[in-house]
Short mmCIF file of C-alpha atoms in Angstrom, two decimals:
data_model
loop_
_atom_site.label_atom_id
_atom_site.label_comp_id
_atom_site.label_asym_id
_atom_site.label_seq_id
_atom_site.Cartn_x
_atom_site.Cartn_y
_atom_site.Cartn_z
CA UNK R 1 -4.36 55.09 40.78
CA UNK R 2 -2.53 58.62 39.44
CA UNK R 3 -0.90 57.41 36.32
CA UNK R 4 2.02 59.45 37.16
CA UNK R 5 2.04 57.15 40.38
CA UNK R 6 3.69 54.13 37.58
CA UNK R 7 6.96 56.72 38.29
CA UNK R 8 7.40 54.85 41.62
CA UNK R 9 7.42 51.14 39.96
CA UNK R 10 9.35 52.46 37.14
CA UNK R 11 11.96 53.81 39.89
CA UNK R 12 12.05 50.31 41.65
CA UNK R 13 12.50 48.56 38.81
CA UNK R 14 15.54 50.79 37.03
CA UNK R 15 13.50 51.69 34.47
CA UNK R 16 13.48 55.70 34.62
CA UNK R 17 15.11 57.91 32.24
CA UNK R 18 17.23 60.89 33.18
CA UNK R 19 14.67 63.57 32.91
CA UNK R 20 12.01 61.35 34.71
CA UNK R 21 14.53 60.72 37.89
CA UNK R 22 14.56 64.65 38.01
CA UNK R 23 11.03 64.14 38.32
CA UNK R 24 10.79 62.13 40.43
CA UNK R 25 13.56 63.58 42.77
CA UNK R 26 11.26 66.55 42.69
CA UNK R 27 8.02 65.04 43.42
CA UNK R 28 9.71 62.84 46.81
CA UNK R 29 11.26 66.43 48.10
CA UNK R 30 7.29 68.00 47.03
CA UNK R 31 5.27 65.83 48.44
CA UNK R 32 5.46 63.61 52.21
CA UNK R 33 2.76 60.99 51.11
CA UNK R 34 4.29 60.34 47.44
CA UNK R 35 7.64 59.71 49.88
CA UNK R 36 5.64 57.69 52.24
CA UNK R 37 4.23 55.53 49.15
CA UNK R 38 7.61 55.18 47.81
CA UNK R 39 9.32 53.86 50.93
CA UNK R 40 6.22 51.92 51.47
CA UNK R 41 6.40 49.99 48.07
CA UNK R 42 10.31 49.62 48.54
CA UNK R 43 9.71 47.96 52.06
CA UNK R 44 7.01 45.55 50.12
CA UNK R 45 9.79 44.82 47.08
CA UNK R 46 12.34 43.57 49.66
CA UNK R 47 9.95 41.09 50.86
CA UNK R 48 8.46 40.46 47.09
CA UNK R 49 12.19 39.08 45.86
CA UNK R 50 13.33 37.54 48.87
CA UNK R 51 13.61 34.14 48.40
CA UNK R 52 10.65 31.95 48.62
CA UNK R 53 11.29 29.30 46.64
CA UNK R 54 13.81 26.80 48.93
CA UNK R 55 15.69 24.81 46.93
CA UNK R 56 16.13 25.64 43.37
CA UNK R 57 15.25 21.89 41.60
CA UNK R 58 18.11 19.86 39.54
CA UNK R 59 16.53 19.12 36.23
CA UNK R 60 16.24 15.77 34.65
CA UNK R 61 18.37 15.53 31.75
CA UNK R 62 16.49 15.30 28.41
CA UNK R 63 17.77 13.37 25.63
CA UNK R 64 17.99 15.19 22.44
CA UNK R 65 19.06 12.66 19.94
CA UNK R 66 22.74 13.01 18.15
CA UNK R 67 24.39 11.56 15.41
CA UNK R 68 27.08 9.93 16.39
CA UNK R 69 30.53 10.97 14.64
CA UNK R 70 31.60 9.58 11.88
CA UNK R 71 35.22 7.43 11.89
CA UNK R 72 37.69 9.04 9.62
CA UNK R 73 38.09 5.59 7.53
CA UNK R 74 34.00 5.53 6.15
CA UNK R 75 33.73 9.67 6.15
CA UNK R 76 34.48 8.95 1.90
CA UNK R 77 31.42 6.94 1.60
CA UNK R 78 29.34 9.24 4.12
CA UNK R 79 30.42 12.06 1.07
CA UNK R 80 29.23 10.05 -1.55
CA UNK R 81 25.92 9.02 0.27
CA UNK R 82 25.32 12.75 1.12
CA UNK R 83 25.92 13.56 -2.67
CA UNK R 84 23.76 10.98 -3.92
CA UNK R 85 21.23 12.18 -1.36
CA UNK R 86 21.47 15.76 -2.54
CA UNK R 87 20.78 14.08 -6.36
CA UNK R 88 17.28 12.51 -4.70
CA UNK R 89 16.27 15.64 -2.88
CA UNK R 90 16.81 17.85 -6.26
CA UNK R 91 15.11 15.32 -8.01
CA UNK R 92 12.34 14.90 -5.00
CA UNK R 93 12.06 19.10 -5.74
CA UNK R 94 11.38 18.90 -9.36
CA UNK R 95 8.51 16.54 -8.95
CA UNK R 96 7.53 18.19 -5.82
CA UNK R 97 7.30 21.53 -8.23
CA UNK R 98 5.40 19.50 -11.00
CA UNK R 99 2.94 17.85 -8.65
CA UNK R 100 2.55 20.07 -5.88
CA UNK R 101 4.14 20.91 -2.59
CA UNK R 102 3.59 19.00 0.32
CA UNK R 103 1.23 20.35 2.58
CA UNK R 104 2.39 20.80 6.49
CA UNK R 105 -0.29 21.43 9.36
CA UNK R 106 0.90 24.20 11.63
CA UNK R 107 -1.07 25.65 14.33
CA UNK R 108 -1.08 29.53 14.65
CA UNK R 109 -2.13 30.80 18.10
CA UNK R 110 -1.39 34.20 19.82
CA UNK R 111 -2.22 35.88 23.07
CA UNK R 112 -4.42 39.12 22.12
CA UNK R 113 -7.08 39.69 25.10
CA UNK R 114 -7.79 43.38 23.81
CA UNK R 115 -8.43 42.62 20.15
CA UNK R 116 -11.32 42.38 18.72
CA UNK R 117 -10.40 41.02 15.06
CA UNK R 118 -6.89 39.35 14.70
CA UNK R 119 -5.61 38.18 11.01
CA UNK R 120 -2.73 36.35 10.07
CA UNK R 121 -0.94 36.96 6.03
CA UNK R 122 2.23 35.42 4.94
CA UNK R 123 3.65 34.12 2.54
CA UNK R 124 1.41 30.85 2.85
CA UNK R 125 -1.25 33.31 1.92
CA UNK R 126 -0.25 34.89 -0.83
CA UNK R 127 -0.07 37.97 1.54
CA UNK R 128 -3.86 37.25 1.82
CA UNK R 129 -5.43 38.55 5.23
CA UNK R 130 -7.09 35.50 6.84
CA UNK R 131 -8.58 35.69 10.64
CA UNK R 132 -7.98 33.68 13.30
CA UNK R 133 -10.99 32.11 15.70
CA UNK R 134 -11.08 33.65 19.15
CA UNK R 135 -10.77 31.03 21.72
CA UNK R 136 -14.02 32.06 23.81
CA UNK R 137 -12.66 34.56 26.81
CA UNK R 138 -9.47 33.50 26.85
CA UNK R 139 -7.55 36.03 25.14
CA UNK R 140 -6.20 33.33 22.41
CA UNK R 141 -6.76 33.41 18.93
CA UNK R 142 -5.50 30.68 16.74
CA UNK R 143 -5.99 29.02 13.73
CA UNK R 144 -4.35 26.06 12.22
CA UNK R 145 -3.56 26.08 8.22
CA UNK R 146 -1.87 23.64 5.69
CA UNK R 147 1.21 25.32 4.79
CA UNK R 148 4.26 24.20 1.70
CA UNK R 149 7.10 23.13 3.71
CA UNK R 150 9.86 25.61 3.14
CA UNK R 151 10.93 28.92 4.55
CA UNK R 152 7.87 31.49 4.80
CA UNK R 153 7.39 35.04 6.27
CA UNK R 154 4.10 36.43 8.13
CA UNK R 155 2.49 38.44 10.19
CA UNK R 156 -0.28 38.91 12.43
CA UNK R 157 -2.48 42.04 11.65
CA UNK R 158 -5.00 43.60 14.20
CA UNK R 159 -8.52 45.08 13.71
CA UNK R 160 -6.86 48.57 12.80
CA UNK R 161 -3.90 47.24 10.49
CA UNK R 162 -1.34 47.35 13.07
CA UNK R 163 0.66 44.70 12.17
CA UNK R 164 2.99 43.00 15.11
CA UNK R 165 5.24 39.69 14.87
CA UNK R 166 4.28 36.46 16.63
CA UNK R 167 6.32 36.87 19.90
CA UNK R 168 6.45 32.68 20.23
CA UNK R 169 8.92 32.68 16.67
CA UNK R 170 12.58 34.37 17.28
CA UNK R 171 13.29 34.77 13.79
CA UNK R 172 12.70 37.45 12.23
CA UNK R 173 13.15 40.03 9.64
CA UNK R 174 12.17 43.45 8.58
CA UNK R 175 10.33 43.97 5.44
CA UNK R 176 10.62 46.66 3.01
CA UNK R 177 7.52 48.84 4.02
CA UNK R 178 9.31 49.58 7.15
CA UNK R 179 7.69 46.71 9.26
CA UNK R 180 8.58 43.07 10.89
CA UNK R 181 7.73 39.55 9.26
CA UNK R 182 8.32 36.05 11.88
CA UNK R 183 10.35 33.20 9.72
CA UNK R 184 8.98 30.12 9.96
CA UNK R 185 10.55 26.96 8.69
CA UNK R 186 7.32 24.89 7.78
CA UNK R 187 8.49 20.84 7.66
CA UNK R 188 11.29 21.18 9.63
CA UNK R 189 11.81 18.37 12.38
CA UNK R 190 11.35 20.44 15.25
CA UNK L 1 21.37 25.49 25.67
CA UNK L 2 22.14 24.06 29.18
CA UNK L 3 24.32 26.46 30.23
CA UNK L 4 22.22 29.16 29.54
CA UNK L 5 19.12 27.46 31.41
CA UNK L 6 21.13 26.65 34.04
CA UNK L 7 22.16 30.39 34.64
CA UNK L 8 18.51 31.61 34.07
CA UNK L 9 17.12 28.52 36.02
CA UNK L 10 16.39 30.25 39.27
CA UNK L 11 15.06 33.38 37.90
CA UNK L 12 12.28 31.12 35.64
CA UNK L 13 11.72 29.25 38.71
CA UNK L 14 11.04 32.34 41.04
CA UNK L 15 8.61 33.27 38.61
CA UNK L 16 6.94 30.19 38.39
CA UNK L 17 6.41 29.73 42.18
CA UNK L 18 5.36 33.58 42.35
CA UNK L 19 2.40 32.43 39.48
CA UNK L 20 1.72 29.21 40.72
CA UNK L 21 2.10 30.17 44.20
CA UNK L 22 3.54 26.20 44.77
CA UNK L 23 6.81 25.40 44.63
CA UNK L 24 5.98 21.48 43.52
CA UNK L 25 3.95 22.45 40.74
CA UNK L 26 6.66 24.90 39.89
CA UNK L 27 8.93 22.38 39.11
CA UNK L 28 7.01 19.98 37.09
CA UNK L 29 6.25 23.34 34.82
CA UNK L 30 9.98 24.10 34.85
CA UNK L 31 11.36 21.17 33.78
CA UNK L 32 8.58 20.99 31.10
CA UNK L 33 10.18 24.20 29.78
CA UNK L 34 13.58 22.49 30.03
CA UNK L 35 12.24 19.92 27.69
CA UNK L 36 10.86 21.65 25.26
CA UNK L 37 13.57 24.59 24.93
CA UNK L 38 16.00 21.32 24.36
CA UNK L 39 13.12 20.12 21.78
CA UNK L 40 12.96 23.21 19.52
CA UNK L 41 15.42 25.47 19.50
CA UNK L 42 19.09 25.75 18.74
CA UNK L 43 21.69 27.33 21.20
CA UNK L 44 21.64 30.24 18.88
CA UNK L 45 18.14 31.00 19.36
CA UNK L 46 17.78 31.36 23.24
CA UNK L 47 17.87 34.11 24.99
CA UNK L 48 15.79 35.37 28.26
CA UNK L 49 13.53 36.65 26.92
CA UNK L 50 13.07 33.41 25.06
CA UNK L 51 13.19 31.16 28.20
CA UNK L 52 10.51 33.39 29.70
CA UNK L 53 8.09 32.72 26.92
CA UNK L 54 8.34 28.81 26.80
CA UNK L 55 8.06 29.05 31.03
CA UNK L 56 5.12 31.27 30.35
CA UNK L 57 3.56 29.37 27.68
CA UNK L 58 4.19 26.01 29.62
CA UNK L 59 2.14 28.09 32.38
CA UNK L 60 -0.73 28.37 30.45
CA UNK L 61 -0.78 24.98 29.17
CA UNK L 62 -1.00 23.72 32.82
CA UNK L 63 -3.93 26.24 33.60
CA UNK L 64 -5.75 24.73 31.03
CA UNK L 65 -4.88 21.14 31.91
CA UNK L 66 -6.59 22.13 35.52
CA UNK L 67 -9.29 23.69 33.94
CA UNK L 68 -10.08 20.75 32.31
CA UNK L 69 -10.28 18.68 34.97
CA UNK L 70 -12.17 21.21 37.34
CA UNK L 71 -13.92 23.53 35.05
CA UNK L 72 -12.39 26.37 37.29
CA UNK L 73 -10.69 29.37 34.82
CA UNK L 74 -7.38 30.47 36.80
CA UNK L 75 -9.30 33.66 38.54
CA UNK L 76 -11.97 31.61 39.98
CA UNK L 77 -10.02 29.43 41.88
CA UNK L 78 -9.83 29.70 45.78
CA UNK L 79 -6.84 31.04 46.95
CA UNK L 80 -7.88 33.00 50.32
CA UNK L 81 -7.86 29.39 52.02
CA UNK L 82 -3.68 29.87 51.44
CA UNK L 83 -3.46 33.20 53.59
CA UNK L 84 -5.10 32.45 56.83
CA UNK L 85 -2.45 29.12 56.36
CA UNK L 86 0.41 31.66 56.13
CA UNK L 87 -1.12 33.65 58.79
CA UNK L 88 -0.85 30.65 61.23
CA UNK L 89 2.37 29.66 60.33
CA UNK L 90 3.42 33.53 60.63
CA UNK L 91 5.68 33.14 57.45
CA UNK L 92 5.77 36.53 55.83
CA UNK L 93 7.32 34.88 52.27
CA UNK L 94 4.47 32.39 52.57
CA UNK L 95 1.96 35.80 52.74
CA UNK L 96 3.05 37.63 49.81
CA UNK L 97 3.03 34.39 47.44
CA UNK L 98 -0.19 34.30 48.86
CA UNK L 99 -0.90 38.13 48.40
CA UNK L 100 0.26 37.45 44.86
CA UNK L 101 -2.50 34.19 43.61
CA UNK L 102 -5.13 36.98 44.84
CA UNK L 103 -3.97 39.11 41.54
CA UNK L 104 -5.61 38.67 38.35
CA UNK L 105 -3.76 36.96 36.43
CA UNK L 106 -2.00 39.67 34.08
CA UNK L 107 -1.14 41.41 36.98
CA UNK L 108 0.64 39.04 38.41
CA UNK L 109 2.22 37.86 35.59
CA UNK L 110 3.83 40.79 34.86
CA UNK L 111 4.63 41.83 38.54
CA UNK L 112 6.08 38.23 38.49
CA UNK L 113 7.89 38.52 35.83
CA UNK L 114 9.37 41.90 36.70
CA UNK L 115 10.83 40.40 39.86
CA UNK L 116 12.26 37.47 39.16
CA UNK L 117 13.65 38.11 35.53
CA UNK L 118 16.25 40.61 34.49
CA UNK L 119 13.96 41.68 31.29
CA UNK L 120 13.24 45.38 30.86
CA UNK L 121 9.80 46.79 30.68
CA UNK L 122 10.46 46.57 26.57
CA UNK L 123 11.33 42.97 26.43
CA UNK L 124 8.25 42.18 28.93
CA UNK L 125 6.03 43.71 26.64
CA UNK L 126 7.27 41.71 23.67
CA UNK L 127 6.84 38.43 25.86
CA UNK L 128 3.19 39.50 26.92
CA UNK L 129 2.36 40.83 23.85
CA UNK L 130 1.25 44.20 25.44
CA UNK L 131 2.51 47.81 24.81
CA UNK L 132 5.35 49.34 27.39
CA UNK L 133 2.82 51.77 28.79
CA UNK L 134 0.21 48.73 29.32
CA UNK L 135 2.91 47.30 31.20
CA UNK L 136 3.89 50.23 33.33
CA UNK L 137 0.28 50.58 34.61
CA UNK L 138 -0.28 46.82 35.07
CA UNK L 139 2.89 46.44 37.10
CA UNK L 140 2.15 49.31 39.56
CA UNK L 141 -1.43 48.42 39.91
CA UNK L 142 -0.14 44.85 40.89
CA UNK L 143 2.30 46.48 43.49
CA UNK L 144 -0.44 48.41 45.28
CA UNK L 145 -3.43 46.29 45.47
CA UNK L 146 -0.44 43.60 46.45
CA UNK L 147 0.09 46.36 49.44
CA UNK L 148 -3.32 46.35 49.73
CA UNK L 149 -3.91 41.81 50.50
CA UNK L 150 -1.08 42.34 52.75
CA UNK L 151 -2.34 44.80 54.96
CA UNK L 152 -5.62 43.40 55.58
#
C-alpha cells in the first residue's frame, strides 16, 4: 500500500484538511487509477454502512439502586444523622492517619500490543516507576496493586518515557511538567 | 445515562455486529455495556467516546470467555465457512460482515469503529490506544484487503 493512498480513507471518512483536499483534488484529476480506486472504495463504503444489523435490540432495564427521598417532616433528623456521621468519619480519619490507611485492591490493565516495557507511577507509588506483567501475546499488560483509598493521580509510562493516560479512566488532569495524570478514586463504591 | 445510550445505541450496536459478525451475540455484548456504563459512571462522565470503550472492552472480555472454552485466539477462528453461506443466500450485507471477520482483528476494529461511530480519527486513537497516523494506515489497509475478500 502507498502511504499517501490513507488520503482516500481519510477523504471517505471527513477527515482531510484543507491543504490535503487540494491534494487530493489534484491527484483524482492526475491520475485515472487513483480515481478508479477512489470510486472503487466509495462503491465498497455504501455497502460497508448499509444496514446489516435488522432490528436494533430494546435493552433490559438495569437497576441501579436509589435512595429514596426523604419526607420533609424527618429531613431534621436525616441533618443531624449526617452531622453525627461526618463526626465518625473525621474521627474514622484520624485513626485511619495514626494506624494506617486502608488498603484497596485495584487492577491496572492496558491495551499496548507494540510495547515492549510498560510502567505504571502515581501517586500510590510515590511517583515510583513500577512495571506491569505482559499478558503473553495478547497485547495486555496489567498489574493489580493495594492502593490507600482516596483520590490519586498516575500514569502509565512506556519503554522510552513517553508517558500516556489510561484511556479506560475519563478523569483527568494535566500536571505541571506539561503532561496528563488519570484520577482515580480508590474505595469508591463503583 | 439512558438517554445518551439510547441515542448512541445503534451506532455501538453496528459496531458490534461488524466485530462479531452476529447480530445475537451482538446483543448480549451490548446490553452488557448497558450494564456496566449504568454500574460505573455518572451521567457526567459519558460521552462516545466513552460508550465505545466499555462496548469495546465488553468485546474483549467475550473473546476471552470463548477462548476459554475453545482454546481458539480470535484470529484463528474459522470464519470462511460464513462466506460461501452468504454466497448461497446471495445477500451482499451478509458478504461484507463476512469480508469483515476475515480482518485481523485491529483492522477491523478500527474499520468498524470508523463506520459505525461518529468519533474522529483523534478520538479513535485515544479509544485504541494507538497514534492518529497508526490509525490512518490501519483503516485503509482494512478497506482494501476488505475490497480484496469481496472480490474473490
Amino acid at each position: 500500500m502507498d502511504s499517501q493512498d490513507t488520503i482516500i480513507s481519510m477523504f471517505i471518512d471527513d477527515e482531510l484538511s484543507i491543504d490535503e483536499k487540494k491534494v487530493f483534488v489534484e491527484r483524482v484529476h492526475a491520475s485515472g487509477g487513483f480515481k478508479d480506486e477512489t470510486i472503487a472504495l466509495l462503491d465498497q463504503e455504501k455497502e460497508l454502512r448499509a444496514e446489516m444489523t435488522g432490528e436494533i435490540p430494546e435493552l433490559e432495564r438495569v437497576i441501579v439502586p436509589v435512595r429514596p427521598p426523604v419526607p420533609a417532616i424527618l429531613r431534621p433528623l436525616v441533618i443531624t444523622a449526617a452531622a453525627m456521621a461526618v463526626a465518625v468519619l473525621v474521627l474514622s480519619f484520624v485513626l485511619v492517619l495514626q494506624l494506617g490507611p486502608a488498603g484497596a485492591s485495584h487492577r491496572f490493565v492496558v491495551y499496548r500490543p507494540d510495547a515492549s516495557r510498560v510502567d505504571i507511577a502515581g501517586s500510590f507509588t510515590g511517583w515510583e516507576k513500577v512495571p506491569l506483567r505482559q499478558q503473553g501475546g495478547s497485547g495486555y499488560w496489567e498489574i493489580t496493586l493495594d492502593i490507600p483509598r482516596g483520590e490519586h493521580r498516575f500514569t502509565y509510562v512506556l519503554q522510552d518515557d513517553t508517558r500516556f493516560v489510561d484511556p479506560t479512566v475519563p478523569a483527568r488532569e494535566h500536571d505541571d511538567f506539561g503532561g496528563e495524570n488519570s484520577i482515580l478514586l480508590a474505595g469508591a463504591d463503583r | 445515562m439512558e438517554t445518551i445510550f439510547e441515542e448512541n445505541k445503534g451506532r455501538l450496536f453496528s459496531y458490534l455486529v461488524r466485530m462479531t459478525g452476529d447480530p445475537d451475540v451482538a446483543r448480549d455484548i451490548l446490553q452488557e455495556s448497558f450494564t456496566r456504563c449504568m454500574e460505573r459512571y455518572d451521567d457526567r462522565e459519558v460521552v462516545p467516546a466513552l460508550l465505545f470503550t466499555v462496548a469495546r472492552n465488553a468485546f474483549i472480555d467475550h473473546l476471552r470467555r470463548i477462548s476459554r472454552y475453545t482454546g481458539l485466539k480470535d484470529d484463528e477462528r474459522d470464519t470462511r465457512a460464513d462466506p460461501e453461506h452468504a454466497l448461497v443466500t446471495r445477500d451482499r450485507c451478509a458478504r461484507v460482515l463476512a469480508g469483515l471477520q476475515r480482518l485481523n482483528r485491529d483492522e477491523r476494529d478500527v474499520l468498524s469503529m470508523v463506520v459505525s461511530s461518529t468519533l474522529s480519527y483523534a478520538e479513535i486513537a485515544e479509544v485504541m490506544c494507538m497514534s492518529v497516523a497508526n490509525v490512518k494506515v490501519k483503516v485503509h489497509r482494512a478497506r482494501l484487503k476488505l475490497r480484496d475478500y469481496l472480490e474473490e
